[in-house]
Short mmCIF file of C-alpha atoms and ligand atoms in Angstrom, two decimals:
data_model
loop_
_atom_site.label_atom_id
_atom_site.label_comp_id
_atom_site.label_asym_id
_atom_site.label_seq_id
_atom_site.Cartn_x
_atom_site.Cartn_y
_atom_site.Cartn_z
CA MET E 15 -37.69 -39.05 11.17
CA GLN E 16 -41.41 -38.58 11.43
CA SER E 17 -44.05 -39.90 9.07
CA VAL E 18 -47.81 -39.34 8.77
CA GLN E 19 -50.44 -40.59 6.36
CA ILE E 20 -52.51 -37.98 4.53
CA GLY E 21 -55.20 -40.01 2.79
CA THR E 22 -53.23 -42.41 0.59
CA ALA E 23 -50.07 -40.29 0.67
CA THR E 24 -47.12 -40.33 3.05
CA LEU E 25 -45.66 -37.13 4.45
CA GLU E 26 -42.17 -37.51 5.93
CA LEU E 27 -39.89 -35.21 7.88
CA VAL E 28 -36.22 -36.18 7.80
CA GLU E 29 -32.92 -34.52 8.56
CA GLY E 30 -30.54 -34.58 5.61
CA ASP E 31 -29.25 -33.20 2.34
CA ILE E 32 -31.78 -32.51 -0.41
CA THR E 33 -29.28 -33.44 -3.14
CA ARG E 34 -29.05 -37.01 -1.83
CA GLN E 35 -32.72 -37.91 -2.04
CA ASP E 36 -33.98 -40.74 -4.22
CA THR E 37 -37.45 -39.27 -4.77
CA GLU E 38 -38.49 -38.82 -8.43
CA ALA E 39 -38.13 -35.06 -8.01
CA ILE E 40 -36.33 -32.78 -5.60
CA VAL E 41 -37.24 -29.14 -5.17
CA ASN E 42 -34.64 -26.39 -5.45
CA ALA E 43 -34.97 -23.18 -3.43
CA ALA E 44 -33.92 -20.98 -6.34
CA ASN E 45 -34.07 -17.27 -7.17
CA THR E 46 -35.98 -15.61 -10.01
CA SER E 47 -33.02 -15.82 -12.41
CA LEU E 48 -32.79 -19.63 -12.06
CA LEU E 49 -29.07 -19.16 -12.65
CA GLY E 50 -27.84 -20.55 -9.35
CA GLY E 51 -26.80 -19.22 -5.95
CA SER E 52 -25.76 -20.40 -2.51
CA GLY E 53 -27.42 -22.79 -0.04
CA VAL E 54 -29.70 -25.43 -1.57
CA ASP E 55 -29.38 -23.85 -5.02
CA GLY E 56 -25.57 -24.07 -4.94
CA ALA E 57 -25.68 -27.64 -3.65
CA VAL E 58 -28.19 -28.77 -6.32
CA HIS E 59 -26.13 -27.36 -9.20
CA ARG E 60 -22.88 -28.69 -7.73
CA ALA E 61 -24.22 -32.19 -7.26
CA GLY E 62 -26.32 -32.28 -10.43
CA GLY E 63 -23.72 -30.87 -12.80
CA PRO E 64 -23.84 -28.29 -15.63
CA GLN E 65 -26.77 -29.82 -17.48
CA ILE E 66 -29.21 -28.37 -14.96
CA LEU E 67 -27.90 -24.84 -15.45
CA GLU E 68 -28.03 -25.27 -19.20
CA GLU E 69 -31.73 -26.19 -18.99
CA CYS E 70 -32.42 -23.35 -16.56
CA ARG E 71 -30.93 -20.83 -18.98
CA LYS E 72 -33.41 -21.99 -21.60
CA ILE E 73 -36.31 -21.76 -19.15
CA GLY E 74 -35.34 -18.12 -18.63
CA GLY E 75 -36.34 -17.41 -15.02
CA CYS E 76 -39.24 -17.93 -12.65
CA PRO E 77 -41.40 -15.39 -10.76
CA THR E 78 -41.57 -15.56 -6.96
CA GLY E 79 -44.15 -18.10 -5.81
CA GLU E 80 -44.07 -20.07 -9.07
CA ALA E 81 -42.19 -23.20 -10.16
CA ARG E 82 -40.38 -24.57 -13.21
CA ILE E 83 -38.90 -27.97 -13.98
CA SER E 84 -35.62 -29.31 -15.37
CA GLY E 85 -33.99 -32.72 -15.56
CA GLY E 86 -31.93 -33.90 -12.61
CA GLY E 87 -28.56 -34.12 -14.38
CA ARG E 88 -26.30 -36.37 -12.31
CA LEU E 89 -28.64 -36.42 -9.30
CA ALA E 90 -30.42 -39.58 -8.21
CA ALA E 91 -33.68 -37.67 -8.68
CA ARG E 92 -34.84 -37.62 -12.29
CA TRP E 93 -36.29 -34.12 -12.01
CA VAL E 94 -35.54 -30.84 -10.28
CA ILE E 95 -38.46 -28.54 -9.60
CA HIS E 96 -37.10 -25.02 -9.22
CA THR E 97 -39.24 -22.74 -7.14
CA VAL E 98 -38.70 -19.25 -5.76
CA GLY E 99 -39.76 -18.44 -2.23
CA PRO E 100 -40.26 -14.87 -1.01
CA ILE E 101 -37.57 -12.75 0.60
CA TYR E 102 -38.90 -12.19 4.13
CA ARG E 103 -39.30 -8.53 5.10
CA ASP E 104 -41.80 -8.21 7.95
CA GLY E 105 -44.54 -10.68 7.06
CA LYS E 106 -46.79 -7.89 5.76
CA HIS E 107 -45.73 -8.02 2.13
CA GLY E 108 -47.58 -11.10 0.97
CA GLU E 109 -44.78 -13.40 2.09
CA ALA E 110 -47.09 -16.14 3.45
CA GLU E 111 -49.14 -16.41 0.25
CA LEU E 112 -45.99 -16.41 -1.91
CA LEU E 113 -44.42 -19.12 0.23
CA ALA E 114 -47.61 -21.22 0.04
CA GLY E 115 -47.59 -20.65 -3.73
CA ALA E 116 -44.05 -21.98 -4.03
CA TYR E 117 -45.11 -25.27 -2.40
CA ARG E 118 -48.48 -25.50 -4.17
CA ASN E 119 -47.09 -24.74 -7.63
CA SER E 120 -44.22 -27.20 -7.15
CA LEU E 121 -46.71 -29.96 -6.31
CA ARG E 122 -49.03 -28.94 -9.13
CA LEU E 123 -46.14 -29.26 -11.59
CA ALA E 124 -45.22 -32.64 -10.14
CA GLY E 125 -48.81 -33.83 -10.51
CA GLU E 126 -49.00 -32.66 -14.13
CA ARG E 127 -45.82 -34.58 -14.93
CA GLU E 128 -47.01 -37.69 -13.10
CA ILE E 129 -44.19 -37.42 -10.60
CA GLY E 130 -45.25 -39.45 -7.59
CA SER E 131 -42.61 -38.55 -5.02
CA VAL E 132 -41.13 -35.15 -4.17
CA ALA E 133 -38.54 -33.96 -1.65
CA PHE E 134 -38.66 -30.34 -0.43
CA PRO E 135 -36.09 -28.28 1.44
CA SER E 136 -37.31 -25.60 3.85
CA ILE E 137 -37.89 -22.90 1.23
CA SER E 138 -37.01 -19.26 2.09
CA THR E 139 -35.62 -20.04 5.56
CA GLY E 140 -31.94 -19.57 4.69
CA ALA E 141 -30.68 -16.62 2.65
CA TYR E 142 -34.27 -15.32 2.33
CA GLY E 143 -34.70 -15.02 6.10
CA TYR E 144 -38.19 -16.46 6.66
CA PRO E 145 -38.66 -17.37 10.37
CA VAL E 146 -38.49 -21.17 10.42
CA ALA E 147 -41.43 -21.92 12.73
CA GLU E 148 -43.78 -19.77 10.68
CA ALA E 149 -42.44 -21.12 7.38
CA ALA E 150 -42.86 -24.69 8.66
CA ARG E 151 -46.51 -24.09 9.50
CA ILE E 152 -47.21 -22.66 6.04
CA ALA E 153 -45.22 -25.37 4.26
CA LEU E 154 -46.96 -28.23 6.07
CA THR E 155 -50.45 -26.75 5.85
CA THR E 156 -50.08 -26.16 2.12
CA VAL E 157 -48.68 -29.61 1.39
CA ILE E 158 -51.29 -31.40 3.53
CA THR E 159 -54.13 -29.49 1.86
CA PHE E 160 -52.76 -30.37 -1.58
CA LEU E 161 -52.26 -34.05 -0.78
CA LYS E 162 -55.83 -34.43 0.45
CA THR E 163 -57.15 -33.62 -3.02
CA HIS E 164 -54.33 -35.02 -5.22
CA PRO E 165 -53.90 -38.76 -4.67
CA GLU E 166 -51.51 -38.96 -7.64
CA ILE E 167 -48.70 -37.82 -5.33
CA ALA E 168 -47.75 -40.72 -3.05
CA LEU E 169 -44.85 -39.25 -1.08
CA VAL E 170 -43.74 -35.80 0.05
CA ARG E 171 -40.56 -35.67 2.09
CA PHE E 172 -39.29 -32.55 3.85
CA VAL E 173 -35.51 -32.71 4.07
CA LEU E 174 -34.40 -30.46 6.91
CA PHE E 175 -30.85 -29.26 7.27
CA GLY E 176 -29.78 -29.91 10.85
CA PRO E 177 -31.56 -31.10 14.00
CA ALA E 178 -32.99 -27.70 14.95
CA ALA E 179 -34.88 -27.35 11.68
CA LEU E 180 -36.15 -30.92 11.95
CA ARG E 181 -37.41 -30.29 15.49
CA THR E 182 -39.17 -27.10 14.39
CA TYR E 183 -40.98 -28.94 11.57
CA GLU E 184 -41.87 -31.81 13.89
CA ALA E 185 -43.38 -29.38 16.38
CA ALA E 186 -45.36 -27.63 13.62
CA LEU E 187 -46.66 -30.96 12.32
CA GLY E 188 -47.60 -31.99 15.84
CA GLU E 189 -49.77 -28.91 16.13
CA LEU E 190 -51.47 -29.56 12.79
CA SER E 191 -51.84 -33.33 12.93
CA PRO E 192 -55.00 -33.67 15.05
CA ALA E 193 -56.86 -31.78 12.31
CA GLY E 194 -56.56 -34.44 9.66
CA SER E 195 -53.85 -37.05 9.77
CA ASP E 196 -52.75 -40.06 11.78
CA PRO E 197 -49.28 -39.62 13.26
CA ALA E 198 -47.07 -42.71 13.12
CA THR E 199 -43.56 -42.11 14.30
CA GLY E 200 -40.71 -43.99 12.63
N1 AR6 M 330 -30.19 -29.79 1.81
C1 AR6 M 330 -31.29 -29.40 2.51
N2 AR6 M 330 -31.43 -28.18 3.07
C2 AR6 M 330 -30.42 -27.30 2.90
C3 AR6 M 330 -29.24 -27.62 2.18
C4 AR6 M 330 -29.14 -28.93 1.62
N3 AR6 M 330 -28.09 -29.32 0.92
N4 AR6 M 330 -28.44 -26.52 2.18
C5 AR6 M 330 -29.08 -25.56 2.89
N5 AR6 M 330 -30.27 -26.03 3.33
P1 AR6 M 330 -31.44 -21.39 1.18
P2 AR6 M 330 -33.71 -19.62 0.55
C6 AR6 M 330 -31.32 -25.34 4.12
O1 AR6 M 330 -30.60 -20.24 1.56
O2 AR6 M 330 -33.78 -19.12 1.93
C7 AR6 M 330 -29.81 -19.05 -2.91
O3 AR6 M 330 -28.69 -18.25 -3.11
C8 AR6 M 330 -30.94 -24.07 4.83
O4 AR6 M 330 -30.38 -24.35 6.09
O5 AR6 M 330 -30.84 -22.46 0.36
O6 AR6 M 330 -34.99 -20.00 -0.15
C9 AR6 M 330 -30.81 -18.94 -4.05
O7 AR6 M 330 -30.17 -18.75 -5.30
C10 AR6 M 330 -32.29 -23.36 4.94
O8 AR6 M 330 -33.01 -23.83 6.07
O9 AR6 M 330 -32.77 -20.93 0.36
C11 AR6 M 330 -31.62 -17.74 -3.68
O10 AR6 M 330 -30.99 -16.53 -4.06
C12 AR6 M 330 -33.06 -23.82 3.72
O11 AR6 M 330 -32.32 -24.95 3.21
C13 AR6 M 330 -31.69 -17.83 -2.16
O12 AR6 M 330 -30.53 -18.56 -1.77
C14 AR6 M 330 -33.18 -22.80 2.61
O13 AR6 M 330 -32.01 -22.01 2.54
C15 AR6 M 330 -32.90 -18.59 -1.69
O14 AR6 M 330 -32.96 -18.51 -0.30
#
């Protein structure tokens, strides 16, 4: 577990399961249909129950890089923010900007709804094939930039699946930290 302060906010990196987080919102790595899938998406719908899918049907989909919100069903989190990361091709098809958009728009939605704590998985790095080190850099840069100007969000937690992903995010944060945060390991 690693934790840094970004202004008044806390940014945490932990290893774990996104469906078990007690933040006000968790983020789902969905697809444009919002009708479920494997990986995080499968786990969120399994753990949260059918109510989430019912709400997602009404929402009617989400373009890549954007975000939508539903209730959390049976999850500890009250809200699920569904976002769609890019499918990675070669890095030359706007993937980085779409991935940044997925994080930024998720946080924007949280801010609008006065949601103060959000847990993210590593969007696009599973079925969508985004190289983890590069995705980690984009994810952390985008979240840190957002937090610096949006004090209404008090906590962002990255929930990484397995020790390798956690180490990759820790290394990426280590490279970014001197630029604007105060590392405090926990
Ligand atoms: N908690 C946290 N992280 C997890 C969990 C979990 N329970 N399960 C997997 N991961 P993915 P994507 C990690 O494939 O790449 C779905 O079918 C996983 O190891 O869930 O954005 C959707 O419907 C990986 O590092 O999301 C879409 O079609 C990361 O979460 C598509 O997959 C993301 O892997 C989205 O693909």
